[in-house]
Coordinates of C-alpha atoms and ligand atoms in Angstrom, one line a residue:
X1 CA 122.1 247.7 105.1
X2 CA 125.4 247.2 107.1
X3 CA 125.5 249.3 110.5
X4 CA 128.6 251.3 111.6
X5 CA 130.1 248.4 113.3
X6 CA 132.6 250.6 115.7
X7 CA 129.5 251.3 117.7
X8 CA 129.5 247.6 118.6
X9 CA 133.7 248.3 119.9
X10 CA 132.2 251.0 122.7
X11 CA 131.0 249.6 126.2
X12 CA 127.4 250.4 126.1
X13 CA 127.4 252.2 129.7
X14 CA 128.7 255.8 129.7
X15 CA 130.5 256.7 132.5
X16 CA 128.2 258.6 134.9
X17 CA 125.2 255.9 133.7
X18 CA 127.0 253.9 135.5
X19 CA 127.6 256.0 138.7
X20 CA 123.9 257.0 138.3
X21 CA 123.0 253.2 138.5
X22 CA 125.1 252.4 141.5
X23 CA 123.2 255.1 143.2
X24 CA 119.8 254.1 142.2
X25 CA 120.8 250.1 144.0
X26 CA 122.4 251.9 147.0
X27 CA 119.2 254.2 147.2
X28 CA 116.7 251.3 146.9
X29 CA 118.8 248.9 149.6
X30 CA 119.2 251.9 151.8
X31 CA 116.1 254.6 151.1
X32 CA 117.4 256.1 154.7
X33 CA 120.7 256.8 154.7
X34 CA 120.5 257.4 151.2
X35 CA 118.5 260.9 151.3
X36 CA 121.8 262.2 153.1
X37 CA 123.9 261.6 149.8
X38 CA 126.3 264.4 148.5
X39 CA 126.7 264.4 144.7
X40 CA 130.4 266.0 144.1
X41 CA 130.4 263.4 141.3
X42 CA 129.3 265.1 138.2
X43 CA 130.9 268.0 136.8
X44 CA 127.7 270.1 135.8
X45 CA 127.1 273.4 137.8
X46 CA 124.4 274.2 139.8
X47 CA 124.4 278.3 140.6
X48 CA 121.7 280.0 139.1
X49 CA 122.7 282.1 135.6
X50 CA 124.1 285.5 136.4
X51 CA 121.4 287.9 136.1
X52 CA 123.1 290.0 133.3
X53 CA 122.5 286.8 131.2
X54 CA 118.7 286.2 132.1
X55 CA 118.3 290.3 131.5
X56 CA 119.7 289.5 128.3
X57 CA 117.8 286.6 127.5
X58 CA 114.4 288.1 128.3
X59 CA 115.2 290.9 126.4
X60 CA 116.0 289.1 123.4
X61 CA 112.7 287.0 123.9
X62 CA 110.6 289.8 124.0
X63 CA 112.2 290.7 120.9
X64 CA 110.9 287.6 119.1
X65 CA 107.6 288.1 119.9
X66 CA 107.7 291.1 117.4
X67 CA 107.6 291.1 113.8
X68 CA 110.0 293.5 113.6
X69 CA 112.6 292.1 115.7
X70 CA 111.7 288.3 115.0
X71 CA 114.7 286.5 114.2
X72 CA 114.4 282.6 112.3
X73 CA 117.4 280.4 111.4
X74 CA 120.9 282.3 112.8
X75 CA 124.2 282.3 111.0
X76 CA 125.5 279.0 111.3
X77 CA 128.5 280.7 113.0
X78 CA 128.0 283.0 115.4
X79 CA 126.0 286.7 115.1
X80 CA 128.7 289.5 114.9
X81 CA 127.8 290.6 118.3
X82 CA 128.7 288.2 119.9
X83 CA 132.1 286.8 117.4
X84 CA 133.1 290.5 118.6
X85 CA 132.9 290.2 122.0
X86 CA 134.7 287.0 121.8
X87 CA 137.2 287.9 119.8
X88 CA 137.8 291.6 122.1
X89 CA 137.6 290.1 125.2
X90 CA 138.8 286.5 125.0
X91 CA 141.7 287.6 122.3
X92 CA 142.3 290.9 121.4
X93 CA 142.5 291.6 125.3
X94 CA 144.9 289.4 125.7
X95 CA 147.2 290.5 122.6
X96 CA 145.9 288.1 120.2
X97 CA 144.9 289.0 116.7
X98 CA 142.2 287.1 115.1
X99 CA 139.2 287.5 112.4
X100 CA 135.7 287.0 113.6
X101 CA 135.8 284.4 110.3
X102 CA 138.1 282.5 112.3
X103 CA 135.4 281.8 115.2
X104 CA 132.7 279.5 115.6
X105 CA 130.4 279.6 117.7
X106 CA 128.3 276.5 118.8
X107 CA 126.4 274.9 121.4
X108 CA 129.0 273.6 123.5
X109 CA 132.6 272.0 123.5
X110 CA 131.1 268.4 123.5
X111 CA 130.0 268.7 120.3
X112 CA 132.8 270.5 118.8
X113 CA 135.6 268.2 120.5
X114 CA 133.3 265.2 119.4
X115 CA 132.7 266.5 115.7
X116 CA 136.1 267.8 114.9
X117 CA 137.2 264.3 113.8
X118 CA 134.9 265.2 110.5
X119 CA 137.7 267.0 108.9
X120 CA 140.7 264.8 109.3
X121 CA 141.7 261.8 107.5
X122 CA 141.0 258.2 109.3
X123 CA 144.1 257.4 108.6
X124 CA 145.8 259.8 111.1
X125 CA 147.9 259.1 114.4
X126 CA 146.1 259.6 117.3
X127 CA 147.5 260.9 121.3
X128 CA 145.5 261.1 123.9
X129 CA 145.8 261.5 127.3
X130 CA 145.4 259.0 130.2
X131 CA 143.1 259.8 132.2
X132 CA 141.0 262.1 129.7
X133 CA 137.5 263.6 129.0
X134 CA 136.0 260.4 127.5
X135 CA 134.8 262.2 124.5
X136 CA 137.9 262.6 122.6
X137 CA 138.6 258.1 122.7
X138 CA 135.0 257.6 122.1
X139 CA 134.5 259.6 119.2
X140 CA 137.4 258.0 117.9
X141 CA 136.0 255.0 118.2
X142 CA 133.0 255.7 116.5
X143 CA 134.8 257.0 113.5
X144 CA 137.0 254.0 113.1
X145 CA 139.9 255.8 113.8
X146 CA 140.9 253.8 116.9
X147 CA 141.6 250.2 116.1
X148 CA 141.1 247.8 118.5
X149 CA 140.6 247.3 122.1
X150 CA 143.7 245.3 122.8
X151 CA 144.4 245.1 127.4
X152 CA 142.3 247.9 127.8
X153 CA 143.8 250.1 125.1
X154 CA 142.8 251.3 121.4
X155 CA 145.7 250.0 119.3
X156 CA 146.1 253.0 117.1
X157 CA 145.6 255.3 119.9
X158 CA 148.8 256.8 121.2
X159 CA 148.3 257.4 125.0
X160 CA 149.8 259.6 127.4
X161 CA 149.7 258.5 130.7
X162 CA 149.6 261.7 133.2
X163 CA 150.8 260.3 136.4
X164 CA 151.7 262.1 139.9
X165 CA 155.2 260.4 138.6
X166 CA 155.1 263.5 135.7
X167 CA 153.0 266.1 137.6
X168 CA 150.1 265.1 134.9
X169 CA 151.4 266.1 132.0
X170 CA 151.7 263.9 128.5
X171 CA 155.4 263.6 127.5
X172 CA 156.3 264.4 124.5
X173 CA 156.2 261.7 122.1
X174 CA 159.4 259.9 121.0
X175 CA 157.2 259.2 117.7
X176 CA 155.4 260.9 115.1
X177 CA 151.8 261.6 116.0
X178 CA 149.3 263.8 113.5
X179 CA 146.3 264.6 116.1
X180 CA 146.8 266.0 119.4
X181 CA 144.2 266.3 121.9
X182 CA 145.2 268.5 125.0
X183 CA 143.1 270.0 127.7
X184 CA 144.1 272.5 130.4
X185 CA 142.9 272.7 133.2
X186 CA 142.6 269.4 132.8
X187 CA 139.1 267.5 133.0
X188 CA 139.8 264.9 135.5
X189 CA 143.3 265.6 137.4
X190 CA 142.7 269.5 137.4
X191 CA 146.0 270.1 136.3
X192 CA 147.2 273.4 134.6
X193 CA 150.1 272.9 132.1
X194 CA 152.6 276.4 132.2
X195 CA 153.5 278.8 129.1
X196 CA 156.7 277.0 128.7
X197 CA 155.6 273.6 128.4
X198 CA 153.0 274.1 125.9
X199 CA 155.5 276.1 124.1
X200 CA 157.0 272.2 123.6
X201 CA 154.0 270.9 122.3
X202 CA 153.4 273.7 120.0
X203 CA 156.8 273.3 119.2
X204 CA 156.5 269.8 118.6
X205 CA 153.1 269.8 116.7
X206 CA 154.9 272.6 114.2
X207 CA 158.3 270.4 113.3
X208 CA 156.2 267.2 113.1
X209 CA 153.1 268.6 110.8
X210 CA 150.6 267.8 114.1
X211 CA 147.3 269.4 115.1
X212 CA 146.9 270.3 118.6
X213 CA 142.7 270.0 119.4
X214 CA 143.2 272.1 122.5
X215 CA 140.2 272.3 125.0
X216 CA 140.2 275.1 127.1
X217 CA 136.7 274.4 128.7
X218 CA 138.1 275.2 131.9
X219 CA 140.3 278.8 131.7
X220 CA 137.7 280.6 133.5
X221 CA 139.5 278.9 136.8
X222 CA 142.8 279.5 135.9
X223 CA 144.8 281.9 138.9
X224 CA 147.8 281.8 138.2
X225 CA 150.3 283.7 135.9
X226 CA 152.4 281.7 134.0
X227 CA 149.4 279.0 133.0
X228 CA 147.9 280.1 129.8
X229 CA 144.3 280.4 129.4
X230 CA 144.4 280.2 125.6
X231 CA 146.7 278.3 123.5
X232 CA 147.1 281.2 121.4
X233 CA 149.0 283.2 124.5
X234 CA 151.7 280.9 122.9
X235 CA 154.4 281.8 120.0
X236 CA 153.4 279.2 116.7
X237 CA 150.5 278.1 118.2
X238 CA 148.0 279.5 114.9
X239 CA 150.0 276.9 112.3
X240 CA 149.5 274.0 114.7
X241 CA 146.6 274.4 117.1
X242 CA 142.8 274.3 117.3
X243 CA 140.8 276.0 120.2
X244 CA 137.5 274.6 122.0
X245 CA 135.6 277.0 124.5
X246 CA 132.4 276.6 126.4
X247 CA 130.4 278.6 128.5
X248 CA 129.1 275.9 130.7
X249 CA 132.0 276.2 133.3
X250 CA 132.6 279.7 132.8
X251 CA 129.3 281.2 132.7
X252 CA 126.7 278.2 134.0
X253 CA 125.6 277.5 130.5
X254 CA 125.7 273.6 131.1
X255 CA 122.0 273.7 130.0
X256 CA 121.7 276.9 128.1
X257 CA 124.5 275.1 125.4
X258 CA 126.8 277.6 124.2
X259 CA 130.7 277.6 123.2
X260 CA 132.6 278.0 120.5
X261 CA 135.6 276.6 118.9
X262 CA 138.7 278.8 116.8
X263 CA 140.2 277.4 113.7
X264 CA 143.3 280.0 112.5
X265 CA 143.3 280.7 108.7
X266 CA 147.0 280.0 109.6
X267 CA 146.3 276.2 110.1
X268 CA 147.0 275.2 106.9
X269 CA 148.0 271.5 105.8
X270 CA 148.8 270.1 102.5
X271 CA 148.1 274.0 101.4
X272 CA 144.3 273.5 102.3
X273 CA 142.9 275.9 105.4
X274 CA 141.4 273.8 108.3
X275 CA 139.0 276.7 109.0
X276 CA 137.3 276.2 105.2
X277 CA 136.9 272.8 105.8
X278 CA 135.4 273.5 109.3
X279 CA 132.9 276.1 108.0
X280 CA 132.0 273.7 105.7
X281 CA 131.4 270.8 107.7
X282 CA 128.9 273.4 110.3
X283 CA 126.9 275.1 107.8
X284 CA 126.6 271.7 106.2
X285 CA 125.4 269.8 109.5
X286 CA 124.8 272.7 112.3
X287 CA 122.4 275.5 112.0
X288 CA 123.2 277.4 115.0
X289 CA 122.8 278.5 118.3
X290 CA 119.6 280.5 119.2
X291 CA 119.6 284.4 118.9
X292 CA 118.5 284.2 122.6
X293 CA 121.0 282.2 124.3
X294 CA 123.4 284.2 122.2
X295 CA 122.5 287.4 123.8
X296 CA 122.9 285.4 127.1
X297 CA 126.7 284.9 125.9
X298 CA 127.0 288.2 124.8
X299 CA 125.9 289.5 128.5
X300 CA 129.1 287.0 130.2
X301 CA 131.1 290.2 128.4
X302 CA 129.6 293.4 129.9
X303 CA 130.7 294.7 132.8
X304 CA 127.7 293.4 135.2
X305 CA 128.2 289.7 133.7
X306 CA 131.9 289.5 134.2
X307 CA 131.1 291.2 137.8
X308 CA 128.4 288.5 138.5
X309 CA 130.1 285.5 136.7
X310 CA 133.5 286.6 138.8
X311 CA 131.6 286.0 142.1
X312 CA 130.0 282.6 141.1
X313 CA 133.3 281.3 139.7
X314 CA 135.0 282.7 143.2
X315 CA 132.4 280.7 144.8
X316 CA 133.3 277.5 143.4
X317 CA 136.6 278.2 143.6
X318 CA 136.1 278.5 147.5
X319 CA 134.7 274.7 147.3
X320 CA 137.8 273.7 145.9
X321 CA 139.7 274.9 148.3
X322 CA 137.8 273.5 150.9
X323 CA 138.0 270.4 149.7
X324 CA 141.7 270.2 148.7
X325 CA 142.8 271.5 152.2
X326 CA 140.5 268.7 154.1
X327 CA 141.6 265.9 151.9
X328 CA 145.0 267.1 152.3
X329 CA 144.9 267.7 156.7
X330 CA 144.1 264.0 157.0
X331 CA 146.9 262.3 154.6
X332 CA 145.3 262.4 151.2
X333 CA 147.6 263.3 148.5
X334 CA 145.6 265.8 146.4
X335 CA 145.9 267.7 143.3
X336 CA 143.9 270.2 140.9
X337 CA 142.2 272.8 142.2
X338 CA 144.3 275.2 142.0
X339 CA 143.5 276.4 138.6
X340 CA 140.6 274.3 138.4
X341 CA 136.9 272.8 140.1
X342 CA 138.7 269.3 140.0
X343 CA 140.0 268.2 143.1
X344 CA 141.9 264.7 141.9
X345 CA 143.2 262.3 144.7
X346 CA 145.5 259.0 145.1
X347 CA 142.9 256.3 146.6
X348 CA 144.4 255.1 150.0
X349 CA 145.8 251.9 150.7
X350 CA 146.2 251.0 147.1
X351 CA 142.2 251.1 147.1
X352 CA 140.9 250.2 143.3
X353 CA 138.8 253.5 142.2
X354 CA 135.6 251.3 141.9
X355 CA 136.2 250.1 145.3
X356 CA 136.6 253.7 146.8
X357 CA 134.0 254.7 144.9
X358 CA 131.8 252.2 146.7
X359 CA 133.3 252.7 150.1
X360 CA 132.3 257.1 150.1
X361 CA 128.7 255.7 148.9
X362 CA 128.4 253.2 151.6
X363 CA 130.1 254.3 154.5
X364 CA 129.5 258.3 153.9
X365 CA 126.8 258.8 151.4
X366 CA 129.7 261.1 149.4
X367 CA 129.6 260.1 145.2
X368 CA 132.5 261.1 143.6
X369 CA 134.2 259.9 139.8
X370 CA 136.5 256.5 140.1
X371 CA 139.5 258.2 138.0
X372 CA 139.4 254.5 135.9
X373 CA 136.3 255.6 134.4
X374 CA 138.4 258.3 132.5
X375 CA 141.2 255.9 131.4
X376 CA 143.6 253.0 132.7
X377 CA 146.2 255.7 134.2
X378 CA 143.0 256.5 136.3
X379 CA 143.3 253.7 138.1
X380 CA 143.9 254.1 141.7
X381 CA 142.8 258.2 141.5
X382 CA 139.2 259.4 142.5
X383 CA 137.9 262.9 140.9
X384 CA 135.7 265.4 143.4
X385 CA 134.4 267.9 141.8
X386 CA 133.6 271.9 143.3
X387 CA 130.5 272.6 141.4
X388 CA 128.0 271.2 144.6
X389 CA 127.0 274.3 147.6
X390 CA 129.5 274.9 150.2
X391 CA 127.4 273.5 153.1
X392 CA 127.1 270.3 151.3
X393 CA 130.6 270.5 150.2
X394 CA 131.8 270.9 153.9
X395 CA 129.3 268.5 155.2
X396 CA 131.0 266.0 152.6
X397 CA 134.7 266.6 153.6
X398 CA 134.0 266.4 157.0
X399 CA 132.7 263.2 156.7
X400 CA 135.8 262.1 155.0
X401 CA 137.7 263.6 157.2
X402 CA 135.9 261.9 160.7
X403 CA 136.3 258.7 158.7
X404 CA 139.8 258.9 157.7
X405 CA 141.6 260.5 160.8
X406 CA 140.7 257.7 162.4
Ligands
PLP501 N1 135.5 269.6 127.6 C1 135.7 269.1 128.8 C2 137.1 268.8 129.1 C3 134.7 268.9 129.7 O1 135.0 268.5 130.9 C4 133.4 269.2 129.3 C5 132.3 269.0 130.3 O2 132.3 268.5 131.3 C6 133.2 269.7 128.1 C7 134.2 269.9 127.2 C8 131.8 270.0 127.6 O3 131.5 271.3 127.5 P1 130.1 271.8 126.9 O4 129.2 271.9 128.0 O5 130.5 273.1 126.3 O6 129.7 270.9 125.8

């Protein structure tokens, strides 16, 4: 018996294990001060469901309590109900055409982003961005797609640094790459990308043979007109591009587990169809999300649940605000937010993130993300997140605030 020996390559310590342990020492040392900590670290939600989603979810509980309307195993892909209301109101809505054969749902964009690597080749080019969700390197790794950690870096991983110095968006490469892996609004800077830029990368990905693995976890937060909530808003994007959506951000699903992920019968390579190979891999290794949190997604589309789920994302939309503007009124340079719950920020005085990091739990009682934990080109940036209440959230940027007017 040999194990998978790229397990061995990872650093055993997730990222938020990590934070989680610093707390716990800071929490023993100082049991006091510590019960006035403010968690905008994490990027889980924590506003109740909308109650068109619980209506739904009771309903469809009593309905399994009843022979009649019992339901057992689900299609591995989605029920019709709600493939259709994905498909009218996330696409057709918007002018995009697609097949409810070309949508999967599943129970959550973690999984899908992580388990996509299934259906390509090992031996494929990989870009990433730097900083990035630290899913898409890690399951990498796993696979044995990666390489090496050589300084820091995988050596078969193409990174993209996203810098203030290029507003945070990857360059284009000046090389052939095969896998793409793109997410906007981005999950740490909060960073939207416009129409026209992706329009390059889908541009690129089609003259180069590339798959875009887009992740649009976060287009629920997106204000403004020219950024694109779905890849598919852009022209050649169904020959080139992959979509991932969630319903944790958009909806509160974090622990209900629901998303789901659209592979275009256009995407075709070496005359074989992604989406077969993709249906294939599910049905073969996922047997579907549960006819009641379903319902729950189905509910985020009626008129009450995008009412109620309108409000809640306003509401954390408010928290980024407030925390961009009084990061920004005392010399912080801040970005994000805008069109996301990220709030991303240059550490001051050349401050490691680590080290800031330790200075918000020490000095304020304020845990945030050290940007290095999402990739070298992290380094130096912090991540605050929107997702906490607003009293907590104003309490914790007025601490920041007393302590850095000073
Ligand atoms: N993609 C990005 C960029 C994320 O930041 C997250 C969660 O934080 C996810 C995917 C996970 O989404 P889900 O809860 O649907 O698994």
């Amino acid at each position: 018996m040999k194990i998978n020996e790229n397990f061995l390559k990872i650093e055993s310590s997730y990222l938020f294990s990590n934070i989680a342990k610093r707390v716990r020492e800071y929490t023993a040392a100082n049991p006091e001060r510590a019960k006035n900590i403010i968690r905008l670290g994490i990027g889980d939600v924590t506003l109740p469901l909308a109650p068109a989603c619980i209506e739904a979810m009771h309903k469809a509980v009593d309905e399994m309590s009843k022979a009649e309307t019992f339901r057992g195993y689900p299609p591995e892909y989605g029920y019709d109900f709600l493939l259709n209301a994905i498909n009218d109101n996330d696409y057709k809505a918007r002018g995009i055409d697609f097949d409810i054969s070309e949508i999967f749902v599943s129970d959550g964009a973690k999984s899908d982003t992580g388990n996509i690597g299934d259906i390509f080749s090992l031996d494929n080019r990989v870009a990433i961005c730097d900083p990035v969700y630290p899913v898409y390197v890690d399951t990498n790794v796993m696979s044995g797609r990666s390489g090496d950690k050589v300084d820091g870096k995988w050596s078969n991983i193409y990174y993209m640094p996203c810098l203030a110095e290029n507003d945070f968006l990857p360059e284009i490469p000046d090389e052939k790459v095969d896998i793409i892996y793109l997410c906007f609004p981005n999950n740490p800077t909060g960073m939207a990308i416009t129409k026209d830029y992706l329009k390059k990368w889908v541009d690129y990905a089609n003259a180069n043979k590339a798959v875009i693995l887009y992740d649009s976890a976060y287009e629920a937060f997106v204000t403004e007109d020219n950024v694109p909530r779905s890849i598919y808003e852009i022209e050649g994007a169904k020959t080139c591009a992959i979509e991932f959506r969630s319903f944790s951000k958009t909806a509160g699903f974090t622990g209900v587990r629901c998303g789901y992920t659209v592979v275009p019968h256009d995407l075709q390579f070496d005359g074989v169809e992604l989406n077969k190979f993709w249906a294939r891999r599910q049905a073969t290794k996922f047997n579907g999300v549960s006819y009641i949190t379903q319902r729950a997604a189905e509910a985020v589309y009626s008129d009450e649940g995008k009412k109620q789920i309108k409000e809640i994302l306003a509401y954390y939309q408010n928290n980024a605000k407030i925390i961009y503007d009084g990061l920004a009124s005392c010399g912080f340079k801040v970005y994000g937010a805008k069109n996301s719950p990220y709030v991303w920020l240059k550490t001051p005085d050349g401050m490691g993130s680590w080290e800031f990091f330790d200075l918000l739990l020490n000095e304020l009682q304020v845990v945030g993300t050290p940007g290095e934990g999402f990739g070298p080109a992290g380094e130096g940036y912090f991540r605050l997140t929107a997702f906490g209440s607003t009293e907590n959230t104003q309490k914790a940027v007025e601490r920041i605030k007393n302590y850095f007017s000073k």
